[in-house]
Amino acid sequence: MNRQIIAVDCDDVLVETAPLILSHYNKTYGTHLELKDMYSRDLSVWGVLDSVTAIARVEDYLATNEYRNAIPLQEAIDVTSRLANKHELHIITGRTEFLSAATQDMLGRYFPGIFQSVEFTGFFGNKARSKADVCQELSADYLIDDHLHHAKLVAKVGIKVLVFGNYPWNQAQTLPKNILRVKDWFEVEKVLDA
């Protein structure tokens, strides 16, 4: 088996963060957001008039200890540990730089020595980098990501993508070339060890 370079997303791949964000947002702002609303551009479901306010509210939560202390999926810890013995793993996250310390702390605590680098793309920031560009810079063979938007961009440049999980934001009738759906970390391991 060839040693491959594997890029791994953080939120909703290593750590189930969308449910935490939505639960906090609903409690704090009296909304009724569900998973299907996580990436909704319909500002009325977020109870705001502009996206800047919605993003600021979410970022306020991201600065809390509750969010920063979210525990990763045990299967992610176990499988990435095994994969790191055979492959080169990197984090490519849509998180912004302001979460750098919290992200590094979580990775150091639960994934020590697993990931060779952590790349922040700032998906919701005004200086966002494309995950496709970062995957190309790393010469990645695979990206594991929960978001179909990123998956399509990365697949378009010829890099294989494992679309992780069964989330409302990654559903499609058919998946483009180079994209395979995996329901959990055990399926990730099967595909990468095949």
mmCIF file of C-alpha atoms in Angstrom:
data_model
loop_
_atom_site.group_PDB
_atom_site.id
_atom_site.type_symbol
_atom_site.label_atom_id
_atom_site.label_comp_id
_atom_site.label_asym_id
_atom_site.label_seq_id
_atom_site.Cartn_x
_atom_site.Cartn_y
_atom_site.Cartn_z
ATOM 1 C CA MET A 1 0.000 0.000 0.000
ATOM 2 C CA ASN A 2 1.340 3.403 -0.967
ATOM 3 C CA ARG A 3 1.774 6.091 1.635
ATOM 4 C CA GLN A 4 -0.804 8.731 0.787
ATOM 5 C CA ILE A 5 -1.265 12.348 1.802
ATOM 6 C CA ILE A 6 -4.663 12.736 3.396
ATOM 7 C CA ALA A 7 -6.253 16.071 4.253
ATOM 8 C CA VAL A 8 -8.888 15.974 6.990
ATOM 9 C CA ASP A 9 -11.531 18.559 7.848
ATOM 10 C CA CYS A 10 -12.130 19.329 11.511
ATOM 11 C CA ASP A 11 -15.726 20.420 12.202
ATOM 12 C CA ASP A 12 -18.359 17.717 11.792
ATOM 13 C CA VAL A 13 -15.653 15.266 10.741
ATOM 14 C CA LEU A 14 -13.405 15.017 13.802
ATOM 15 C CA VAL A 15 -15.776 16.864 16.162
ATOM 16 C CA GLU A 16 -19.560 17.131 15.870
ATOM 17 C CA THR A 17 -19.778 20.910 16.131
ATOM 18 C CA ALA A 18 -22.902 21.874 14.146
ATOM 19 C CA PRO A 19 -25.283 20.440 16.790
ATOM 20 C CA LEU A 20 -23.425 22.370 19.519
ATOM 21 C CA ILE A 21 -23.546 25.635 17.587
ATOM 22 C CA LEU A 22 -27.231 25.295 16.725
ATOM 23 C CA SER A 23 -28.263 24.272 20.246
ATOM 24 C CA HIS A 24 -26.456 27.254 21.750
ATOM 25 C CA TYR A 25 -27.825 29.632 19.129
ATOM 26 C CA ASN A 26 -31.404 28.431 19.694
ATOM 27 C CA LYS A 27 -31.112 28.772 23.492
ATOM 28 C CA THR A 28 -29.468 32.180 23.316
ATOM 29 C CA TYR A 29 -31.503 33.828 20.552
ATOM 30 C CA GLY A 30 -34.845 31.990 20.746
ATOM 31 C CA THR A 31 -34.574 30.516 17.262
ATOM 32 C CA HIS A 32 -35.572 27.039 16.103
ATOM 33 C CA LEU A 33 -32.634 26.120 13.903
ATOM 34 C CA GLU A 34 -32.209 22.516 12.813
ATOM 35 C CA LEU A 35 -29.275 20.788 11.126
ATOM 36 C CA LYS A 36 -30.802 21.548 7.716
ATOM 37 C CA ASP A 37 -30.447 25.275 8.524
ATOM 38 C CA MET A 38 -26.742 25.203 9.364
ATOM 39 C CA TYR A 39 -25.622 26.716 6.065
ATOM 40 C CA SER A 40 -28.890 28.429 5.195
ATOM 41 C CA ARG A 41 -28.629 31.836 3.582
ATOM 42 C CA ASP A 42 -32.219 32.536 4.698
ATOM 43 C CA LEU A 43 -31.453 35.062 7.416
ATOM 44 C CA SER A 44 -34.979 34.857 8.861
ATOM 45 C CA VAL A 45 -34.229 31.387 10.305
ATOM 46 C CA TRP A 46 -31.226 32.939 12.058
ATOM 47 C CA GLY A 47 -33.398 35.759 13.398
ATOM 48 C CA VAL A 48 -31.185 38.478 11.925
ATOM 49 C CA LEU A 49 -31.309 41.052 9.149
ATOM 50 C CA ASP A 50 -27.734 40.587 7.927
ATOM 51 C CA SER A 51 -25.202 37.777 7.708
ATOM 52 C CA VAL A 52 -22.599 39.811 9.628
ATOM 53 C CA THR A 53 -24.773 39.603 12.757
ATOM 54 C CA ALA A 54 -25.367 35.855 12.352
ATOM 55 C CA ILE A 55 -21.643 35.192 11.869
ATOM 56 C CA ALA A 56 -20.757 37.401 14.861
ATOM 57 C CA ARG A 57 -23.250 35.506 17.038
ATOM 58 C CA VAL A 58 -21.775 32.162 16.002
ATOM 59 C CA GLU A 59 -18.223 33.446 16.522
ATOM 60 C CA ASP A 60 -19.202 34.598 20.033
ATOM 61 C CA TYR A 61 -20.110 30.993 20.771
ATOM 62 C CA LEU A 62 -16.913 29.696 19.154
ATOM 63 C CA ALA A 63 -14.964 31.697 21.733
ATOM 64 C CA THR A 64 -16.663 29.897 24.649
ATOM 65 C CA ASN A 65 -15.131 27.118 26.702
ATOM 66 C CA GLU A 66 -18.087 24.866 25.843
ATOM 67 C CA TYR A 67 -17.169 24.961 22.163
ATOM 68 C CA ARG A 68 -13.418 24.887 22.731
ATOM 69 C CA ASN A 69 -13.739 21.838 24.988
ATOM 70 C CA ALA A 70 -15.892 19.798 22.611
ATOM 71 C CA ILE A 71 -14.674 16.219 22.613
ATOM 72 C CA PRO A 72 -13.877 14.640 19.233
ATOM 73 C CA LEU A 73 -15.555 11.460 18.035
ATOM 74 C CA GLN A 74 -13.821 8.459 19.604
ATOM 75 C CA GLU A 75 -13.828 6.652 16.249
ATOM 76 C CA ALA A 76 -12.018 9.652 14.701
ATOM 77 C CA ILE A 77 -9.328 9.430 17.374
ATOM 78 C CA ASP A 78 -8.921 5.668 16.914
ATOM 79 C CA VAL A 79 -8.954 5.602 13.104
ATOM 80 C CA THR A 80 -6.698 8.626 12.528
ATOM 81 C CA SER A 81 -4.217 7.120 14.954
ATOM 82 C CA ARG A 82 -4.064 3.957 12.848
ATOM 83 C CA LEU A 83 -4.027 5.872 9.551
ATOM 84 C CA ALA A 84 -1.123 8.047 10.710
ATOM 85 C CA ASN A 85 1.040 4.915 10.916
ATOM 86 C CA LYS A 86 0.556 4.352 7.172
ATOM 87 C CA HIS A 87 -0.178 7.778 5.701
ATOM 88 C CA GLU A 88 0.665 11.468 6.088
ATOM 89 C CA LEU A 89 -2.281 13.356 7.615
ATOM 90 C CA HIS A 90 -2.975 17.103 7.579
ATOM 91 C CA ILE A 91 -5.868 19.201 8.870
ATOM 92 C CA ILE A 92 -7.551 21.575 6.427
ATOM 93 C CA THR A 93 -10.275 23.424 8.275
ATOM 94 C CA GLY A 94 -12.674 26.181 7.372
ATOM 95 C CA ARG A 95 -12.007 27.638 10.809
ATOM 96 C CA THR A 96 -10.503 31.102 10.971
ATOM 97 C CA GLU A 97 -7.180 31.982 12.593
ATOM 98 C CA PHE A 98 -8.880 33.223 15.773
ATOM 99 C CA LEU A 99 -9.571 29.547 16.573
ATOM 100 C CA SER A 100 -5.949 28.564 16.035
ATOM 101 C CA ALA A 101 -5.022 28.154 19.727
ATOM 102 C CA ALA A 102 -8.220 26.242 20.566
ATOM 103 C CA THR A 103 -7.795 23.978 17.530
ATOM 104 C CA GLN A 104 -4.125 23.278 18.264
ATOM 105 C CA ASP A 105 -5.012 22.548 21.910
ATOM 106 C CA MET A 106 -7.731 20.063 20.912
ATOM 107 C CA LEU A 107 -5.467 18.355 18.381
ATOM 108 C CA GLY A 108 -2.606 18.186 20.883
ATOM 109 C CA ARG A 109 -4.868 16.710 23.554
ATOM 110 C CA TYR A 110 -6.733 14.122 21.476
ATOM 111 C CA PHE A 111 -4.581 13.627 18.350
ATOM 112 C CA PRO A 112 -0.970 14.005 19.512
ATOM 113 C CA GLY A 113 1.507 13.524 16.681
ATOM 114 C CA ILE A 114 -1.230 12.530 14.207
ATOM 115 C CA PHE A 115 -1.380 15.582 11.927
ATOM 116 C CA GLN A 116 1.667 17.043 10.191
ATOM 117 C CA SER A 117 0.131 20.505 9.725
ATOM 118 C CA VAL A 118 -3.011 22.519 10.368
ATOM 119 C CA GLU A 119 -4.241 24.779 7.578
ATOM 120 C CA PHE A 120 -6.923 27.387 8.370
ATOM 121 C CA THR A 121 -8.924 28.463 5.300
ATOM 122 C CA GLY A 122 -11.265 30.952 7.009
ATOM 123 C CA PHE A 123 -14.376 29.830 5.114
ATOM 124 C CA PHE A 124 -16.579 32.528 6.704
ATOM 125 C CA GLY A 125 -13.864 35.192 6.729
ATOM 126 C CA ASN A 126 -13.173 37.827 4.118
ATOM 127 C CA LYS A 127 -9.775 36.300 3.235
ATOM 128 C CA ALA A 128 -10.902 32.716 2.699
ATOM 129 C CA ARG A 129 -8.597 30.241 0.977
ATOM 130 C CA SER A 130 -9.953 27.446 -1.173
ATOM 131 C CA LYS A 131 -9.533 23.943 0.229
ATOM 132 C CA ALA A 132 -8.756 22.882 -3.354
ATOM 133 C CA ASP A 133 -5.771 25.252 -3.409
ATOM 134 C CA VAL A 134 -4.541 24.019 -0.025
ATOM 135 C CA CYS A 135 -4.946 20.362 -1.059
ATOM 136 C CA GLN A 136 -2.879 21.078 -4.177
ATOM 137 C CA GLU A 137 -0.189 22.839 -2.106
ATOM 138 C CA LEU A 138 0.041 19.753 0.119
ATOM 139 C CA SER A 139 -0.075 17.371 -2.886
ATOM 140 C CA ALA A 140 -2.981 15.635 -1.146
ATOM 141 C CA ASP A 141 -4.282 12.361 -2.512
ATOM 142 C CA TYR A 142 -7.536 12.609 -0.531
ATOM 143 C CA LEU A 143 -9.666 15.110 1.331
ATOM 144 C CA ILE A 144 -12.111 13.936 3.993
ATOM 145 C CA ASP A 145 -14.768 16.649 4.383
ATOM 146 C CA ASP A 146 -18.430 16.899 5.325
ATOM 147 C CA HIS A 147 -19.261 19.819 3.033
ATOM 148 C CA LEU A 148 -20.244 19.162 -0.591
ATOM 149 C CA HIS A 149 -19.158 22.679 -1.616
ATOM 150 C CA HIS A 150 -15.530 21.927 -0.701
ATOM 151 C CA ALA A 151 -15.749 18.368 -2.010
ATOM 152 C CA LYS A 152 -16.774 19.513 -5.487
ATOM 153 C CA LEU A 153 -14.013 22.123 -5.720
ATOM 154 C CA VAL A 154 -11.360 19.640 -4.599
ATOM 155 C CA ALA A 155 -12.637 16.850 -6.865
ATOM 156 C CA LYS A 156 -12.604 19.258 -9.811
ATOM 157 C CA VAL A 157 -8.797 19.603 -9.490
ATOM 158 C CA GLY A 158 -8.400 15.808 -9.609
ATOM 159 C CA ILE A 159 -8.081 15.018 -5.899
ATOM 160 C CA LYS A 160 -10.236 12.230 -4.455
ATOM 161 C CA VAL A 161 -12.735 13.248 -1.781
ATOM 162 C CA LEU A 162 -14.509 11.230 0.871
ATOM 163 C CA VAL A 163 -17.711 13.101 1.731
ATOM 164 C CA PHE A 164 -18.125 12.389 5.413
ATOM 165 C CA GLY A 165 -21.396 11.735 7.201
ATOM 166 C CA ASN A 166 -25.027 12.085 6.339
ATOM 167 C CA TYR A 167 -25.652 15.800 6.778
ATOM 168 C CA PRO A 168 -28.318 17.926 5.079
ATOM 169 C CA TRP A 169 -25.581 20.088 3.529
ATOM 170 C CA ASN A 170 -23.840 17.212 1.755
ATOM 171 C CA GLN A 171 -26.763 15.561 0.006
ATOM 172 C CA ALA A 172 -26.918 15.150 -3.775
ATOM 173 C CA GLN A 173 -28.727 12.867 -6.218
ATOM 174 C CA THR A 174 -25.392 11.907 -7.745
ATOM 175 C CA LEU A 175 -21.846 12.658 -6.709
ATOM 176 C CA PRO A 176 -19.315 13.988 -9.214
ATOM 177 C CA LYS A 177 -16.281 11.992 -10.323
ATOM 178 C CA ASN A 178 -13.625 11.571 -7.590
ATOM 179 C CA ILE A 179 -16.180 11.855 -4.740
ATOM 180 C CA LEU A 180 -17.256 8.919 -2.610
ATOM 181 C CA ARG A 181 -19.638 9.105 0.350
ATOM 182 C CA VAL A 182 -18.575 7.526 3.654
ATOM 183 C CA LYS A 183 -20.937 7.344 6.605
ATOM 184 C CA ASP A 184 -18.330 7.170 9.394
ATOM 185 C CA TRP A 185 -14.655 6.780 10.251
ATOM 186 C CA PHE A 186 -14.755 2.995 9.888
ATOM 187 C CA GLU A 187 -15.779 3.405 6.236
ATOM 188 C CA VAL A 188 -12.985 5.968 5.803
ATOM 189 C CA GLU A 189 -10.513 3.394 7.050
ATOM 190 C CA LYS A 190 -11.855 0.687 4.729
ATOM 191 C CA VAL A 191 -11.542 2.938 1.674
ATOM 192 C CA LEU A 192 -8.042 4.170 2.528
ATOM 193 C CA ASP A 193 -6.773 0.708 3.413
ATOM 194 C CA ALA A 194 -8.241 -0.954 0.298
#
